[in-house]
Amino acid sequence: MNAFTEKVNKIDRRDAKLGMAHFYVAFIGLFLGGMAGLLQTLVRSGQFTLPAGIGYYQLLTLHGVVLALVMTTFFIMGFQFMAVSRTAGTLTNKQRKTAWVGFWLMTIGTVMAAVMILLSEASVLYTFYAPLQAHALFYVGLTLVIVGSWTGGGAIIMAYVGWRKKHPGQPSPLLTFMALVNTLMWIVATIGVASTVLFQLLPWSLGLVERVDVAISRTLFWYFGHPLVYFWLLPAYMAWYVIVPKIIGGKIFSDSLARLSFILFLLFSIPVGLHHQLVEPGIDPAWKFLQVILTFMVIVPSLMTAFSLFATFETFGRSQGATGLFGWLKKLPWGDARFLIPFIGMLSFIPGGAGGIINASNQMNQVVHNTIWVTGHFHLTVATAVILTFFGISYWLIPHLTGRILTKAMNKLAILQGILWAIGMTFMSGAMHAAGLLGAPRRSAFSEYGGAAQAAEWIPYQIAQAVGGSILFIAIILVIYIFINLAFFAPKGEEEFPVGEAANTAEKAPMILENWKLWLGIVVLLIAFAYTIPFIDLIENAPIGSKGYKLW
C-alpha cells in the first residue's frame, strides 16, 4: 500500500488511459444510478413524493439500466483490458485502437439511452419488456452499447491470440484466460438481446411493424439475461481467485481448478434463461424443467470457487503459524481494504447464492416470483458481492493506473465505506426478502395500496428499505470521494497490480482447457438442445402479437 522499493510491474501509460476512461464512465453511472435508487426507496416508504415531472418508473428504469447494464459493463471492460495488458503484455496499437472504438460506441449509446430515459420516453425498466414501448433511440443506444462491447471484446481476443502465437503449447496467463472466457460468454449471450432489439423492438418502435411477439422477445431477453449475471460475477471471481491471494501474501490454491470453473460457467450459464420464465405461458413445462436442471449445474463451479478461496485463506493462515479450527482467520489482513471489501462481497454471496437456488426451483419460484424478494436477491449478488469486489479492485487499480498510492487515510475511509455498504444492504435487502415472503410486489410505485390490510404489513419493511437505501447512498458518496482522490489528488507513487502465483508451480494447466473449438462447440450444442424446440413451439403457436403501450 505504500510506495514499493522494488520496481513495480507497471501497465503501459497508453493502456492506463484506456482503463481510466472506462472507469470514469462507470463511476459517473454509479452516482446517477445510486441517486435514482435512493429516491425509489424513499417513494416506496410512503414518506416521500417525487417532484412533478419525475416518474417513479422513469427512476426505476434509470437505476436498472445505468447500474446493471452501463456501470457494470464499463467497469468490467476496463478491468479486463488492464488484466490482459498486465499479464499478456502491453496491447498493440491495433488492439488499443479497437478497444477505443468499442469505448466510444458504448459511450455514445449510453448517452442516447440515458437521454431518452430522462426525457420520459423510455420508462420500460431495465428488462425493457414488450409490450411497453420505448422511443427508437433508446433501443439504438442499447444496441450501440452491445456492439461497442463486442468491439472491445475483439481487442481482448486479439491479445489472447497474439500471446498464444508467441508461446505455442503453453497455457495462457490465468487472468488473460479468465478475461477471454468472460468475453466469449458475453458475445454468445448478447446475440439474444441484440436479435430482439434489432429484429423486433426497433422496427416496432419505428412503426415499421404494428405488433410484436411478446413471448419471443422475453425469451430472447432471458437467453441473455441470465449469463449477464455471470458476466458481472466472473470479473469478481477473477479478483477472488488471482488477486486476493497475492494481497494476503498467499498462493492460488489451484490454477487448473480456477480454469475449469470458468469453463463450466461458460458451458452452463447460457442455456438456462427459461428459469426466469417459470410462470410464463406458452413454454412447455418440460423445457422449463430441463433448464432448471442445467441451472443447478452452475452451482458446481460456484462451490468449487468457495472451496478454492477458503483453502487459499486457510493455507496462508497455517503458513503463518495459525492453529486450531479457525485460527487462520486471525492471520488475514483485516485492516487492508483491498482484502476486506472483496471478502465482505464473498460472504454476501453465500445467502445471495442460496436465494438464487430458491428462485430457480420451480415450486418455490411460484411463491417469490413477482415479489420484491427477487429484487432483494440480486441486490445481494450483484449490488453486494460483485460491486463491493469492484470497489476493492478500484482501491489498488486506480492508483496503479494514475501513478499514485492508496494512503493509510484513504484505506481507513475505504474500510468505513465497505462496512457502511454492508450495513445498508443488510437493512435494504433483508427487508426486501422479508416483505417479498409477505407478498409485497416488485416493480411497483405504491406503498399503501389504497389502505389494503395486507399492504399495511409491508410498510415497516418499506421504511427499512429507505433506511438501508440512505446508508447505501452515503457509502456511494464515500466511494466517489475515494475514487476522485485516487485519480487526481493522492500522493504520487507506485501501487502494485497484485497477481497471484499458483501454490504448486509444477502443476501445468491441461491444454485441453484452451481448446476453444471444443468448448464453444459444446456451448452451441447445449444452447441448441435447450432452446430449439421451445422456440419452434413459440413460433408455430404464436398469437397475433401486441401493439405498443406507453403507460407513463
PDB file of N, CA and C in Angstrom, residues 212-259:
ATOM      1  N   VAL A 212     -45.765  -6.878 -31.898  1.00  0.00           N
ATOM      2  CA  VAL A 212     -44.552  -7.603 -31.523  1.00  0.00           C
ATOM      3  C   VAL A 212     -44.955  -8.882 -30.792  1.00  0.00           C
ATOM      4  N   ASP A 213     -44.193  -9.953 -31.005  1.00  0.00           N
ATOM      5  CA  ASP A 213     -44.428 -11.210 -30.291  1.00  0.00           C
ATOM      6  C   ASP A 213     -43.751 -11.107 -28.924  1.00  0.00           C
ATOM      7  N   VAL A 214     -44.565 -10.946 -27.887  1.00  0.00           N
ATOM      8  CA  VAL A 214     -44.049 -10.692 -26.536  1.00  0.00           C
ATOM      9  C   VAL A 214     -43.261 -11.893 -26.008  1.00  0.00           C
ATOM     10  N   ALA A 215     -43.790 -13.102 -26.199  1.00  0.00           N
ATOM     11  CA  ALA A 215     -43.138 -14.297 -25.641  1.00  0.00           C
ATOM     12  C   ALA A 215     -41.747 -14.493 -26.236  1.00  0.00           C
ATOM     13  N   ILE A 216     -41.600 -14.292 -27.557  1.00  0.00           N
ATOM     14  CA  ILE A 216     -40.293 -14.468 -28.193  1.00  0.00           C
ATOM     15  C   ILE A 216     -39.319 -13.396 -27.712  1.00  0.00           C
ATOM     16  N   SER A 217     -39.791 -12.146 -27.598  1.00  0.00           N
ATOM     17  CA  SER A 217     -38.876 -11.082 -27.164  1.00  0.00           C
ATOM     18  C   SER A 217     -38.399 -11.333 -25.735  1.00  0.00           C
ATOM     19  N   ARG A 218     -39.280 -11.819 -24.869  1.00  0.00           N
ATOM     20  CA  ARG A 218     -38.870 -12.091 -23.488  1.00  0.00           C
ATOM     21  C   ARG A 218     -37.920 -13.291 -23.421  1.00  0.00           C
ATOM     22  N   THR A 219     -38.170 -14.278 -24.243  1.00  0.00           N
ATOM     23  CA  THR A 219     -37.302 -15.453 -24.251  1.00  0.00           C
ATOM     24  C   THR A 219     -35.903 -15.085 -24.734  1.00  0.00           C
ATOM     25  N   LEU A 220     -35.841 -14.243 -25.777  1.00  0.00           N
ATOM     26  CA  LEU A 220     -34.531 -13.788 -26.263  1.00  0.00           C
ATOM     27  C   LEU A 220     -33.837 -12.920 -25.216  1.00  0.00           C
ATOM     28  N   PHE A 221     -34.618 -12.104 -24.474  1.00  0.00           N
ATOM     29  CA  PHE A 221     -34.000 -11.288 -23.435  1.00  0.00           C
ATOM     30  C   PHE A 221     -33.394 -12.174 -22.354  1.00  0.00           C
ATOM     31  N   TRP A 222     -34.132 -13.210 -21.901  1.00  0.00           N
ATOM     32  CA  TRP A 222     -33.613 -14.024 -20.795  1.00  0.00           C
ATOM     33  C   TRP A 222     -32.547 -15.019 -21.238  1.00  0.00           C
ATOM     34  N   TYR A 223     -32.505 -15.308 -22.546  1.00  0.00           N
ATOM     35  CA  TYR A 223     -31.340 -16.036 -23.082  1.00  0.00           C
ATOM     36  C   TYR A 223     -30.076 -15.237 -22.764  1.00  0.00           C
ATOM     37  N   PHE A 224     -30.206 -13.902 -22.812  1.00  0.00           N
ATOM     38  CA  PHE A 224     -29.098 -13.011 -22.464  1.00  0.00           C
ATOM     39  C   PHE A 224     -29.079 -12.688 -20.968  1.00  0.00           C
ATOM     40  N   GLY A 225     -30.261 -12.568 -20.357  1.00  0.00           N
ATOM     41  CA  GLY A 225     -30.375 -12.012 -19.011  1.00  0.00           C
ATOM     42  C   GLY A 225     -29.716 -12.846 -17.934  1.00  0.00           C
ATOM     43  N   HIS A 226     -29.710 -14.193 -18.091  1.00  0.00           N
ATOM     44  CA  HIS A 226     -29.064 -14.969 -17.040  1.00  0.00           C
ATOM     45  C   HIS A 226     -27.537 -14.993 -17.177  1.00  0.00           C
ATOM     46  N   PRO A 227     -26.967 -15.239 -18.360  1.00  0.00           N
ATOM     47  CA  PRO A 227     -25.500 -15.135 -18.448  1.00  0.00           C
ATOM     48  C   PRO A 227     -24.994 -13.726 -18.118  1.00  0.00           C
ATOM     49  N   LEU A 228     -25.852 -12.710 -18.259  1.00  0.00           N
ATOM     50  CA  LEU A 228     -25.471 -11.361 -17.830  1.00  0.00           C
ATOM     51  C   LEU A 228     -25.028 -11.376 -16.364  1.00  0.00           C
ATOM     52  N   VAL A 229     -25.718 -12.175 -15.535  1.00  0.00           N
ATOM     53  CA  VAL A 229     -25.355 -12.279 -14.120  1.00  0.00           C
ATOM     54  C   VAL A 229     -23.921 -12.788 -13.980  1.00  0.00           C
ATOM     55  N   TYR A 230     -23.537 -13.738 -14.819  1.00  0.00           N
ATOM     56  CA  TYR A 230     -22.184 -14.302 -14.734  1.00  0.00           C
ATOM     57  C   TYR A 230     -21.157 -13.391 -15.391  1.00  0.00           C
ATOM     58  N   PHE A 231     -21.598 -12.584 -16.360  1.00  0.00           N
ATOM     59  CA  PHE A 231     -20.712 -11.550 -16.905  1.00  0.00           C
ATOM     60  C   PHE A 231     -20.329 -10.567 -15.807  1.00  0.00           C
ATOM     61  N   TRP A 232     -21.273 -10.261 -14.902  1.00  0.00           N
ATOM     62  CA  TRP A 232     -20.966  -9.421 -13.739  1.00  0.00           C
ATOM     63  C   TRP A 232     -20.051 -10.168 -12.769  1.00  0.00           C
ATOM     64  N   LEU A 233     -20.368 -11.436 -12.561  1.00  0.00           N
ATOM     65  CA  LEU A 233     -19.751 -12.190 -11.467  1.00  0.00           C
ATOM     66  C   LEU A 233     -18.322 -12.652 -11.772  1.00  0.00           C
ATOM     67  N   LEU A 234     -18.056 -13.051 -13.021  1.00  0.00           N
ATOM     68  CA  LEU A 234     -16.744 -13.637 -13.316  1.00  0.00           C
ATOM     69  C   LEU A 234     -15.579 -12.670 -13.107  1.00  0.00           C
ATOM     70  N   PRO A 235     -15.710 -11.365 -13.401  1.00  0.00           N
ATOM     71  CA  PRO A 235     -14.597 -10.467 -13.045  1.00  0.00           C
ATOM     72  C   PRO A 235     -14.351 -10.415 -11.538  1.00  0.00           C
ATOM     73  N   ALA A 236     -15.419 -10.520 -10.731  1.00  0.00           N
ATOM     74  CA  ALA A 236     -15.229 -10.603  -9.279  1.00  0.00           C
ATOM     75  C   ALA A 236     -14.487 -11.889  -8.939  1.00  0.00           C
ATOM     76  N   TYR A 237     -14.841 -12.994  -9.605  1.00  0.00           N
ATOM     77  CA  TYR A 237     -14.129 -14.259  -9.394  1.00  0.00           C
ATOM     78  C   TYR A 237     -12.664 -14.142  -9.808  1.00  0.00           C
ATOM     79  N   MET A 238     -12.395 -13.376 -10.881  1.00  0.00           N
ATOM     80  CA  MET A 238     -11.009 -13.154 -11.299  1.00  0.00           C
ATOM     81  C   MET A 238     -10.210 -12.543 -10.144  1.00  0.00           C
ATOM     82  N   ALA A 239     -10.821 -11.558  -9.481  1.00  0.00           N
ATOM     83  CA  ALA A 239     -10.145 -10.916  -8.344  1.00  0.00           C
ATOM     84  C   ALA A 239     -10.014 -11.897  -7.180  1.00  0.00           C
ATOM     85  N   TRP A 240     -11.066 -12.660  -6.907  1.00  0.00           N
ATOM     86  CA  TRP A 240     -11.043 -13.588  -5.776  1.00  0.00           C
ATOM     87  C   TRP A 240      -9.989 -14.684  -5.987  1.00  0.00           C
ATOM     88  N   TYR A 241      -9.946 -15.237  -7.188  1.00  0.00           N
ATOM     89  CA  TYR A 241      -9.037 -16.353  -7.478  1.00  0.00           C
ATOM     90  C   TYR A 241      -7.573 -15.908  -7.564  1.00  0.00           C
ATOM     91  N   VAL A 242      -7.311 -14.777  -8.225  1.00  0.00           N
ATOM     92  CA  VAL A 242      -5.946 -14.448  -8.643  1.00  0.00           C
ATOM     93  C   VAL A 242      -5.341 -13.286  -7.857  1.00  0.00           C
ATOM     94  N   ILE A 243      -6.152 -12.292  -7.519  1.00  0.00           N
ATOM     95  CA  ILE A 243      -5.603 -11.061  -6.947  1.00  0.00           C
ATOM     96  C   ILE A 243      -5.599 -11.082  -5.430  1.00  0.00           C
ATOM     97  N   VAL A 244      -6.724 -11.519  -4.824  1.00  0.00           N
ATOM     98  CA  VAL A 244      -6.807 -11.552  -3.357  1.00  0.00           C
ATOM     99  C   VAL A 244      -5.717 -12.432  -2.741  1.00  0.00           C
ATOM    100  N   PRO A 245      -5.398 -13.631  -3.296  1.00  0.00           N
ATOM    101  CA  PRO A 245      -4.295 -14.418  -2.713  1.00  0.00           C
ATOM    102  C   PRO A 245      -2.977 -13.645  -2.631  1.00  0.00           C
ATOM    103  N   LYS A 246      -2.670 -12.859  -3.663  1.00  0.00           N
ATOM    104  CA  LYS A 246      -1.443 -12.063  -3.655  1.00  0.00           C
ATOM    105  C   LYS A 246      -1.499 -10.975  -2.587  1.00  0.00           C
ATOM    106  N   ILE A 247      -2.684 -10.343  -2.434  1.00  0.00           N
ATOM    107  CA  ILE A 247      -2.839  -9.264  -1.454  1.00  0.00           C
ATOM    108  C   ILE A 247      -2.585  -9.770  -0.038  1.00  0.00           C
ATOM    109  N   ILE A 248      -3.084 -10.987   0.265  1.00  0.00           N
ATOM    110  CA  ILE A 248      -2.910 -11.501   1.633  1.00  0.00           C
ATOM    111  C   ILE A 248      -1.521 -12.114   1.844  1.00  0.00           C
ATOM    112  N   GLY A 249      -0.781 -12.306   0.740  1.00  0.00           N
ATOM    113  CA  GLY A 249       0.554 -12.900   0.858  1.00  0.00           C
ATOM    114  C   GLY A 249       0.558 -14.399   0.672  1.00  0.00           C
ATOM    115  N   GLY A 250      -0.549 -14.941   0.125  1.00  0.00           N
ATOM    116  CA  GLY A 250      -0.647 -16.384  -0.078  1.00  0.00           C
ATOM    117  C   GLY A 250      -0.475 -16.776  -1.534  1.00  0.00           C
ATOM    118  N   LYS A 251      -0.943 -17.984  -1.854  1.00  0.00           N
ATOM    119  CA  LYS A 251      -0.827 -18.517  -3.218  1.00  0.00           C
ATOM    120  C   LYS A 251      -2.206 -18.935  -3.729  1.00  0.00           C
ATOM    121  N   ILE A 252      -2.337 -18.995  -5.050  1.00  0.00           N
ATOM    122  CA  ILE A 252      -3.569 -19.518  -5.655  1.00  0.00           C
ATOM    123  C   ILE A 252      -3.640 -21.015  -5.357  1.00  0.00           C
ATOM    124  N   PHE A 253      -4.764 -21.469  -4.833  1.00  0.00           N
ATOM    125  CA  PHE A 253      -4.867 -22.871  -4.419  1.00  0.00           C
ATOM    126  C   PHE A 253      -4.587 -23.813  -5.581  1.00  0.00           C
ATOM    127  N   SER A 254      -5.235 -23.560  -6.745  1.00  0.00           N
ATOM    128  CA  SER A 254      -5.008 -24.416  -7.915  1.00  0.00           C
ATOM    129  C   SER A 254      -5.339 -23.639  -9.176  1.00  0.00           C
ATOM    130  N   ASP A 255      -4.346 -23.467 -10.028  1.00  0.00           N
ATOM    131  CA  ASP A 255      -4.526 -22.795 -11.313  1.00  0.00           C
ATOM    132  C   ASP A 255      -5.514 -23.568 -12.193  1.00  0.00           C
ATOM    133  N   SER A 256      -5.371 -24.884 -12.237  1.00  0.00           N
ATOM    134  CA  SER A 256      -6.232 -25.707 -13.107  1.00  0.00           C
ATOM    135  C   SER A 256      -7.679 -25.682 -12.648  1.00  0.00           C
ATOM    136  N   LEU A 257      -7.887 -25.729 -11.329  1.00  0.00           N
ATOM    137  CA  LEU A 257      -9.252 -25.688 -10.798  1.00  0.00           C
ATOM    138  C   LEU A 257      -9.923 -24.373 -11.176  1.00  0.00           C
ATOM    139  N   ALA A 258      -9.177 -23.262 -11.080  1.00  0.00           N
ATOM    140  CA  ALA A 258      -9.731 -21.957 -11.440  1.00  0.00           C
ATOM    141  C   ALA A 258     -10.156 -21.938 -12.910  1.00  0.00           C
ATOM    142  N   ARG A 259      -9.301 -22.479 -13.792  1.00  0.00           N
ATOM    143  CA  ARG A 259      -9.625 -22.503 -15.229  1.00  0.00           C
ATOM    144  C   ARG A 259     -10.843 -23.385 -15.502  1.00  0.00           C
TER     145      ARG A 259
END
